[in-house]
mmCIF file of C-alpha atoms in Angstrom:
data_model
loop_
_atom_site.group_PDB
_atom_site.id
_atom_site.type_symbol
_atom_site.label_atom_id
_atom_site.label_comp_id
_atom_site.label_asym_id
_atom_site.label_seq_id
_atom_site.Cartn_x
_atom_site.Cartn_y
_atom_site.Cartn_z
ATOM 1 C CA MET A 1 -29.775 1.033 -20.147
ATOM 2 C CA LEU A 2 -29.675 2.571 -16.669
ATOM 3 C CA ASN A 3 -31.604 -0.428 -15.322
ATOM 4 C CA GLN A 4 -29.152 -2.725 -16.990
ATOM 5 C CA PHE A 5 -26.128 -0.828 -15.572
ATOM 6 C CA TYR A 6 -27.621 -0.977 -12.074
ATOM 7 C CA SER A 7 -28.362 -4.631 -12.444
ATOM 8 C CA CYS A 8 -24.872 -5.460 -13.690
ATOM 9 C CA ARG A 9 -23.348 -3.455 -10.829
ATOM 10 C CA THR A 10 -25.571 -5.296 -8.299
ATOM 11 C CA LYS A 11 -24.577 -8.666 -9.817
ATOM 12 C CA ARG A 12 -20.926 -7.643 -9.654
ATOM 13 C CA GLY A 13 -21.330 -6.823 -5.969
ATOM 14 C CA GLU A 14 -22.716 -10.307 -5.371
ATOM 15 C CA LEU A 15 -19.647 -11.846 -7.055
ATOM 16 C CA ILE A 16 -16.795 -9.753 -5.577
ATOM 17 C CA GLY A 17 -18.350 -8.556 -2.245
ATOM 18 C CA ASP A 18 -16.443 -5.907 -0.359
ATOM 19 C CA TYR A 19 -13.944 -5.455 -3.185
ATOM 20 C CA LEU A 20 -16.636 -3.389 -4.859
ATOM 21 C CA ASP A 21 -15.800 -0.689 -2.285
ATOM 22 C CA TYR A 22 -12.447 -0.013 -4.086
ATOM 23 C CA GLU A 23 -14.203 0.624 -7.295
ATOM 24 C CA LYS A 24 -16.713 2.999 -5.684
ATOM 25 C CA THR A 25 -13.825 4.851 -3.957
ATOM 26 C CA VAL A 26 -12.167 5.466 -7.331
ATOM 27 C CA GLU A 27 -15.499 6.779 -8.702
ATOM 28 C CA ASN A 28 -15.889 8.988 -5.658
ATOM 29 C CA PHE A 29 -12.639 10.904 -6.004
ATOM 30 C CA GLU A 30 -11.145 10.291 -9.428
ATOM 31 C CA GLY A 31 -14.369 10.042 -11.504
ATOM 32 C CA PRO A 32 -15.224 13.709 -10.890
ATOM 33 C CA ALA A 33 -11.525 14.634 -11.557
ATOM 34 C CA PHE A 34 -11.615 12.833 -14.890
ATOM 35 C CA TYR A 35 -14.906 14.637 -15.553
ATOM 36 C CA CYS A 36 -13.142 18.002 -14.922
ATOM 37 C CA GLU A 37 -10.360 17.020 -17.310
ATOM 38 C CA TYR A 38 -12.998 16.178 -19.926
ATOM 39 C CA GLN A 39 -14.814 19.463 -19.463
ATOM 40 C CA PHE A 40 -11.627 21.468 -19.573
ATOM 41 C CA TYR A 41 -10.539 19.895 -22.820
ATOM 42 C CA ASN A 42 -14.008 20.316 -24.253
ATOM 43 C CA GLN A 43 -14.144 24.062 -23.462
ATOM 44 C CA PHE A 44 -10.508 25.104 -24.045
ATOM 45 C CA SER A 45 -8.958 22.858 -26.616
ATOM 46 C CA LYS A 46 -8.028 24.703 -29.852
ATOM 47 C CA ASN A 47 -8.120 21.576 -31.960
ATOM 48 C CA ASN A 48 -10.734 21.334 -34.706
ATOM 49 C CA GLU A 49 -13.924 19.303 -34.049
ATOM 50 C CA SER A 50 -12.645 16.224 -35.893
ATOM 51 C CA LEU A 51 -9.480 16.052 -33.808
ATOM 52 C CA LYS A 52 -11.413 16.690 -30.621
ATOM 53 C CA LYS A 53 -13.898 13.891 -31.354
ATOM 54 C CA ASN A 54 -10.991 11.503 -32.023
ATOM 55 C CA TYR A 55 -9.413 12.493 -28.694
ATOM 56 C CA TYR A 56 -12.698 12.138 -26.849
ATOM 57 C CA GLN A 57 -13.060 8.566 -28.052
ATOM 58 C CA LYS A 58 -9.452 7.585 -27.470
ATOM 59 C CA HIS A 59 -8.908 9.211 -24.109
ATOM 60 C CA PHE A 60 -12.350 9.324 -22.460
ATOM 61 C CA TRP A 61 -15.213 7.338 -23.901
ATOM 62 C CA GLY A 62 -13.418 4.394 -25.521
ATOM 63 C CA ILE A 63 -12.553 3.069 -22.118
ATOM 64 C CA LEU A 64 -16.254 2.421 -21.446
ATOM 65 C CA THR A 65 -16.807 0.429 -24.631
ATOM 66 C CA THR A 66 -13.615 -1.671 -24.707
ATOM 67 C CA PRO A 67 -13.756 -5.050 -22.963
ATOM 68 C CA TYR A 68 -11.034 -5.595 -20.345
ATOM 69 C CA TYR A 69 -10.348 -8.577 -18.199
ATOM 70 C CA GLY A 70 -8.730 -9.056 -14.809
ATOM 71 C CA ARG A 71 -7.107 -5.934 -13.419
ATOM 72 C CA THR A 72 -6.127 -4.493 -16.816
ATOM 73 C CA ASN A 73 -6.884 -0.735 -16.656
ATOM 74 C CA LEU A 74 -9.057 -1.397 -13.578
ATOM 75 C CA ARG A 75 -8.562 2.063 -12.050
ATOM 76 C CA LEU A 76 -8.976 3.802 -15.460
ATOM 77 C CA ARG A 77 -12.249 1.965 -16.053
ATOM 78 C CA HIS A 78 -13.736 3.494 -12.885
ATOM 79 C CA LEU A 79 -12.433 6.921 -13.662
ATOM 80 C CA ALA A 80 -14.388 6.673 -16.916
ATOM 81 C CA SER A 81 -17.580 5.298 -15.288
ATOM 82 C CA GLY A 82 -17.443 8.092 -12.635
ATOM 83 C CA MET A 83 -16.993 10.690 -15.432
ATOM 84 C CA ALA A 84 -19.974 9.257 -17.309
ATOM 85 C CA MET A 85 -22.190 9.441 -14.246
ATOM 86 C CA CYS A 86 -21.155 13.090 -13.836
ATOM 87 C CA CYS A 87 -22.172 13.861 -17.467
ATOM 88 C CA ILE A 88 -25.473 12.097 -17.027
ATOM 89 C CA LEU A 89 -26.222 14.061 -13.878
ATOM 90 C CA ASP A 90 -25.387 17.320 -15.705
ATOM 91 C CA ASN A 91 -28.292 16.597 -18.108
ATOM 92 C CA TYR A 92 -30.867 16.281 -15.361
ATOM 93 C CA TYR A 93 -29.642 18.038 -12.174
ATOM 94 C CA LYS A 94 -27.755 21.296 -12.751
ATOM 95 C CA ASN A 95 -26.844 21.759 -9.088
ATOM 96 C CA TRP A 96 -25.963 18.161 -8.277
ATOM 97 C CA LYS A 97 -22.306 18.975 -7.463
ATOM 98 C CA LYS A 98 -23.167 21.192 -4.504
ATOM 99 C CA GLU A 99 -25.634 18.624 -3.166
ATOM 100 C CA TYR A 100 -23.265 15.725 -3.641
ATOM 101 C CA TYR A 101 -20.288 17.357 -1.954
ATOM 102 C CA ALA A 102 -22.436 18.439 0.995
ATOM 103 C CA SER A 103 -23.612 14.824 1.501
ATOM 104 C CA SER A 104 -21.859 11.832 2.995
ATOM 105 C CA ASN A 105 -23.015 9.484 0.212
ATOM 106 C CA ASN A 106 -20.474 7.799 -2.058
ATOM 107 C CA PHE A 107 -20.865 8.874 -5.662
ATOM 108 C CA TYR A 108 -22.411 5.765 -7.081
ATOM 109 C CA ASN A 109 -25.098 5.671 -4.318
ATOM 110 C CA PHE A 110 -25.795 9.365 -4.880
ATOM 111 C CA PHE A 111 -26.164 8.776 -8.607
ATOM 112 C CA ILE A 112 -28.520 5.843 -8.086
ATOM 113 C CA SER A 113 -30.612 7.790 -5.616
ATOM 114 C CA LYS A 114 -31.296 10.432 -8.276
ATOM 115 C CA PHE A 115 -32.692 7.995 -10.810
ATOM 116 C CA GLU A 116 -33.973 5.022 -8.807
ATOM 117 C CA PRO A 117 -33.304 2.334 -11.392
ATOM 118 C CA LYS A 118 -34.870 -1.127 -11.101
ATOM 119 C CA LEU A 119 -33.328 -4.574 -11.271
ATOM 120 C CA VAL A 120 -33.941 -6.233 -14.618
ATOM 121 C CA GLU A 121 -33.064 -9.641 -15.983
ATOM 122 C CA LEU A 122 -29.561 -9.721 -17.383
ATOM 123 C CA PRO A 123 -28.644 -11.473 -20.619
ATOM 124 C CA ASP A 124 -27.271 -14.980 -20.545
ATOM 125 C CA LEU A 125 -23.892 -14.778 -18.812
ATOM 126 C CA GLU A 126 -22.449 -18.124 -19.964
ATOM 127 C CA MET A 127 -20.379 -16.574 -22.682
ATOM 128 C CA PHE A 128 -18.953 -14.130 -20.187
ATOM 129 C CA TYR A 129 -18.191 -16.840 -17.688
ATOM 130 C CA SER A 130 -16.402 -18.819 -20.442
ATOM 131 C CA MET A 131 -14.354 -15.744 -21.471
ATOM 132 C CA SER A 132 -13.607 -15.095 -17.819
ATOM 133 C CA LYS A 133 -12.368 -18.621 -17.337
ATOM 134 C CA TYR A 134 -10.114 -18.341 -20.384
ATOM 135 C CA PHE A 135 -8.562 -15.025 -19.366
ATOM 136 C CA THR A 136 -8.215 -16.128 -15.706
ATOM 137 C CA GLU A 137 -6.297 -19.225 -16.727
ATOM 138 C CA LYS A 138 -4.152 -17.055 -19.014
ATOM 139 C CA GLU A 139 -3.414 -14.659 -16.133
ATOM 140 C CA ILE A 140 -2.596 -17.522 -13.747
ATOM 141 C CA ALA A 141 -0.143 -18.952 -16.291
ATOM 142 C CA LYS A 142 1.453 -15.512 -16.561
ATOM 143 C CA HIS A 143 1.856 -15.226 -12.764
ATOM 144 C CA ILE A 144 3.366 -18.701 -12.558
ATOM 145 C CA SER A 145 5.833 -17.749 -15.273
ATOM 146 C CA GLU A 146 6.773 -14.552 -13.438
ATOM 147 C CA PHE A 147 7.218 -16.541 -10.197
ATOM 148 C CA GLN A 148 9.508 -19.005 -11.985
ATOM 149 C CA LYS A 149 11.486 -16.119 -13.450
ATOM 150 C CA PHE A 150 11.840 -14.615 -9.970
ATOM 151 C CA ASN A 151 13.168 -17.895 -8.529
ATOM 152 C CA SER A 152 15.683 -18.360 -11.374
ATOM 153 C CA GLN A 153 17.415 -14.935 -10.955
ATOM 154 C CA PRO A 154 21.069 -14.694 -9.977
ATOM 155 C CA GLY A 155 22.194 -13.869 -6.457
ATOM 156 C CA LYS A 156 21.757 -15.333 -2.990
ATOM 157 C CA LYS A 157 18.248 -16.199 -1.922
ATOM 158 C CA VAL A 158 17.356 -14.396 1.317
ATOM 159 C CA ILE A 159 14.372 -15.656 3.329
ATOM 160 C CA LEU A 160 13.247 -13.384 6.204
ATOM 161 C CA GLU A 161 10.975 -15.117 8.728
ATOM 162 C CA PHE A 162 9.208 -12.799 11.107
ATOM 163 C CA LYS A 163 8.584 -13.760 14.755
ATOM 164 C CA SER A 164 5.823 -11.098 14.889
ATOM 165 C CA THR A 165 3.896 -9.519 11.978
ATOM 166 C CA PRO A 166 5.704 -6.389 10.794
ATOM 167 C CA GLN A 167 3.843 -3.142 10.176
ATOM 168 C CA PHE A 168 2.875 -2.832 6.510
ATOM 169 C CA ARG A 169 3.969 0.581 5.398
ATOM 170 C CA GLY A 170 3.524 0.688 1.638
ATOM 171 C CA PHE A 171 3.261 -1.204 -1.686
ATOM 172 C CA ASP A 172 2.151 -0.686 -5.275
ATOM 173 C CA PRO A 173 -1.206 -2.406 -5.699
ATOM 174 C CA MET A 174 -1.095 -2.214 -9.488
ATOM 175 C CA HIS A 175 2.222 -4.086 -9.588
ATOM 176 C CA ALA A 176 1.563 -6.740 -6.942
ATOM 177 C CA GLU A 177 0.524 -10.116 -8.292
ATOM 178 C CA ALA A 178 -0.906 -13.044 -6.353
ATOM 179 C CA VAL A 179 0.910 -16.258 -7.382
ATOM 180 C CA ASN A 180 -1.521 -18.104 -5.100
ATOM 181 C CA ASP A 181 -3.580 -17.364 -1.997
ATOM 182 C CA SER A 182 -0.522 -16.977 0.237
ATOM 183 C CA THR A 183 2.171 -15.752 -2.156
ATOM 184 C CA ILE A 184 2.472 -12.146 -3.505
ATOM 185 C CA LEU A 185 4.995 -10.973 -6.044
ATOM 186 C CA HIS A 186 5.752 -7.309 -5.543
ATOM 187 C CA LYS A 187 7.485 -5.777 -8.600
ATOM 188 C CA THR A 188 7.939 -2.112 -7.724
ATOM 189 C CA LEU A 189 7.557 -1.320 -4.046
ATOM 190 C CA LEU A 190 7.459 -2.942 -0.636
ATOM 191 C CA LYS A 191 7.972 -1.170 2.693
ATOM 192 C CA LEU A 192 7.757 -2.801 6.169
ATOM 193 C CA SER A 193 8.844 -1.718 9.613
ATOM 194 C CA ASN A 194 8.803 -2.710 13.266
ATOM 195 C CA ASN A 195 10.098 -0.129 15.780
ATOM 196 C CA ASP A 196 13.624 0.635 14.570
ATOM 197 C CA ASN A 197 13.577 -2.162 12.071
ATOM 198 C CA GLU A 198 13.030 -1.176 8.417
ATOM 199 C CA LEU A 199 12.694 -2.844 4.996
ATOM 200 C CA PHE A 200 12.443 -0.715 1.874
ATOM 201 C CA ILE A 201 12.578 -2.258 -1.609
ATOM 202 C CA ALA A 202 11.913 -0.186 -4.768
ATOM 203 C CA ASN A 203 11.952 -1.289 -8.414
ATOM 204 C CA ARG A 204 13.112 -4.766 -7.495
ATOM 205 C CA SER A 205 11.056 -7.952 -7.299
ATOM 206 C CA VAL A 206 10.286 -9.427 -3.872
ATOM 207 C CA ILE A 207 7.977 -12.138 -2.640
ATOM 208 C CA THR A 208 5.858 -11.952 0.514
ATOM 209 C CA LEU A 209 4.182 -14.955 2.081
ATOM 210 C CA ILE A 210 1.110 -13.693 3.876
ATOM 211 C CA LYS A 211 -1.393 -14.727 6.528
ATOM 212 C CA GLU A 212 -4.864 -14.534 4.859
ATOM 213 C CA GLN A 213 -4.534 -10.849 3.859
ATOM 214 C CA ILE A 214 -1.818 -8.932 2.021
ATOM 215 C CA TRP A 215 -1.154 -6.702 5.065
ATOM 216 C CA PHE A 216 -0.076 -9.590 7.342
ATOM 217 C CA VAL A 217 3.380 -10.655 6.138
ATOM 218 C CA ASP A 218 4.865 -13.893 7.493
ATOM 219 C CA LYS A 219 7.970 -14.135 5.320
ATOM 220 C CA VAL A 220 9.799 -12.082 2.747
ATOM 221 C CA ILE A 221 11.927 -13.684 -0.039
ATOM 222 C CA LEU A 222 14.399 -11.756 -2.254
ATOM 223 C CA PHE A 223 17.710 -12.233 -4.147
ATOM 224 C CA VAL A 224 20.727 -10.084 -3.512
ATOM 225 C CA PRO A 225 24.466 -10.223 -4.138
ATOM 226 C CA ASP A 226 26.183 -12.278 -1.422
ATOM 227 C CA LYS A 227 28.510 -9.333 -0.494
ATOM 228 C CA SER A 228 25.562 -7.045 0.182
ATOM 229 C CA ILE A 229 24.570 -9.010 3.336
ATOM 230 C CA GLU A 230 26.163 -7.864 6.587
ATOM 231 C CA ILE A 231 25.412 -9.473 9.967
ATOM 232 C CA SER A 232 26.738 -7.955 13.143
ATOM 233 C CA TYR A 233 25.574 -7.834 16.829
ATOM 234 C CA GLY A 234 22.187 -9.425 16.102
ATOM 235 C CA LYS A 235 21.430 -6.950 13.305
ATOM 236 C CA ILE A 236 20.886 -7.799 9.634
ATOM 237 C CA HIS A 237 21.996 -5.134 7.113
ATOM 238 C CA ILE A 238 21.332 -5.620 3.370
ATOM 239 C CA THR A 239 22.076 -2.728 1.116
ATOM 240 C CA THR A 240 22.234 -2.938 -2.621
ATOM 241 C CA ASN A 241 20.603 -1.245 -5.641
ATOM 242 C CA GLY A 242 16.929 -0.665 -4.743
ATOM 243 C CA ILE A 243 17.102 -2.615 -1.465
ATOM 244 C CA ASN A 244 17.691 -1.304 2.005
ATOM 245 C CA ILE A 245 17.035 -3.608 5.022
ATOM 246 C CA ASP A 246 18.008 -3.052 8.622
ATOM 247 C CA TRP A 247 16.385 -5.615 10.973
ATOM 248 C CA ASN A 248 17.172 -7.262 14.273
ATOM 249 C CA GLY A 249 17.544 -10.991 13.721
ATOM 250 C CA GLU A 250 19.656 -14.162 13.574
ATOM 251 C CA VAL A 251 20.736 -16.572 10.900
ATOM 252 C CA ILE A 252 19.111 -19.975 11.417
ATOM 253 C CA LYS A 253 20.302 -21.621 8.223
ATOM 254 C CA GLU A 254 22.849 -20.805 5.559
ATOM 255 C CA THR A 255 24.099 -22.551 2.379
ATOM 256 C CA GLU A 256 26.115 -21.330 -0.546
ATOM 257 C CA ASN A 257 22.986 -20.033 -2.361
ATOM 258 C CA MET A 258 20.507 -19.345 0.404
ATOM 259 C CA ILE A 259 20.240 -17.733 3.868
ATOM 260 C CA VAL A 260 17.343 -17.974 6.301
ATOM 261 C CA ILE A 261 17.085 -15.208 8.905
ATOM 262 C CA ARG A 262 14.641 -15.175 11.788
ATOM 263 C CA CYS A 263 13.626 -11.528 12.311
ATOM 264 C CA GLU A 264 12.364 -9.939 15.492
#
């Protein structure tokens, strides 16, 4: 089983490349934290054994045996895999914690170095590819629907076009959806700045059009009440519930329902 786990992870690395680093980072920091939560509950819970076993399965181990697709519970899945690796190490290396935290290895590589698993032939993946295709198409349809919903909301459509790429200050990765390769729908948080220019949007939907990577924003699209837009002395002010924008710029096009602003 260890060989199969190692072979699956190696295959996953071939498929998603550098994105595997995110998963390893979660295992590095939050896997051991989840393990500590598990051990604390195991040692100090006053529930009877039946209730404890039910909680173990629901809160800790069930995550590892439940199929998920796309980004659903992505972070939680790697909390659980990190916890499981901690528990396995406990069975074979009593002092592994001291050695691990004194090393510069990421946790997955440290774990693998202790057992030296081998690559083995994986079972036929055609069924998994078919399931992946089905759920991917379902997810794409959901994102398109969310995009259409975004574009049909009331208010004036504001398009901010940036002369130079603004500094990317923050977003919520678990609530940012790619509509396509260049269009990102942020549902909870987006923060940009450039010198004294600032854009902060919280708990409101906003679109970014990007240049290759999410960090390089070319345009921002949002909907606001018409009266919330103030333009004076080359400065754009937009203040309404959850939206605060102060940016140097000029209006290059305006209609009854849309305004396009070129931002410095």
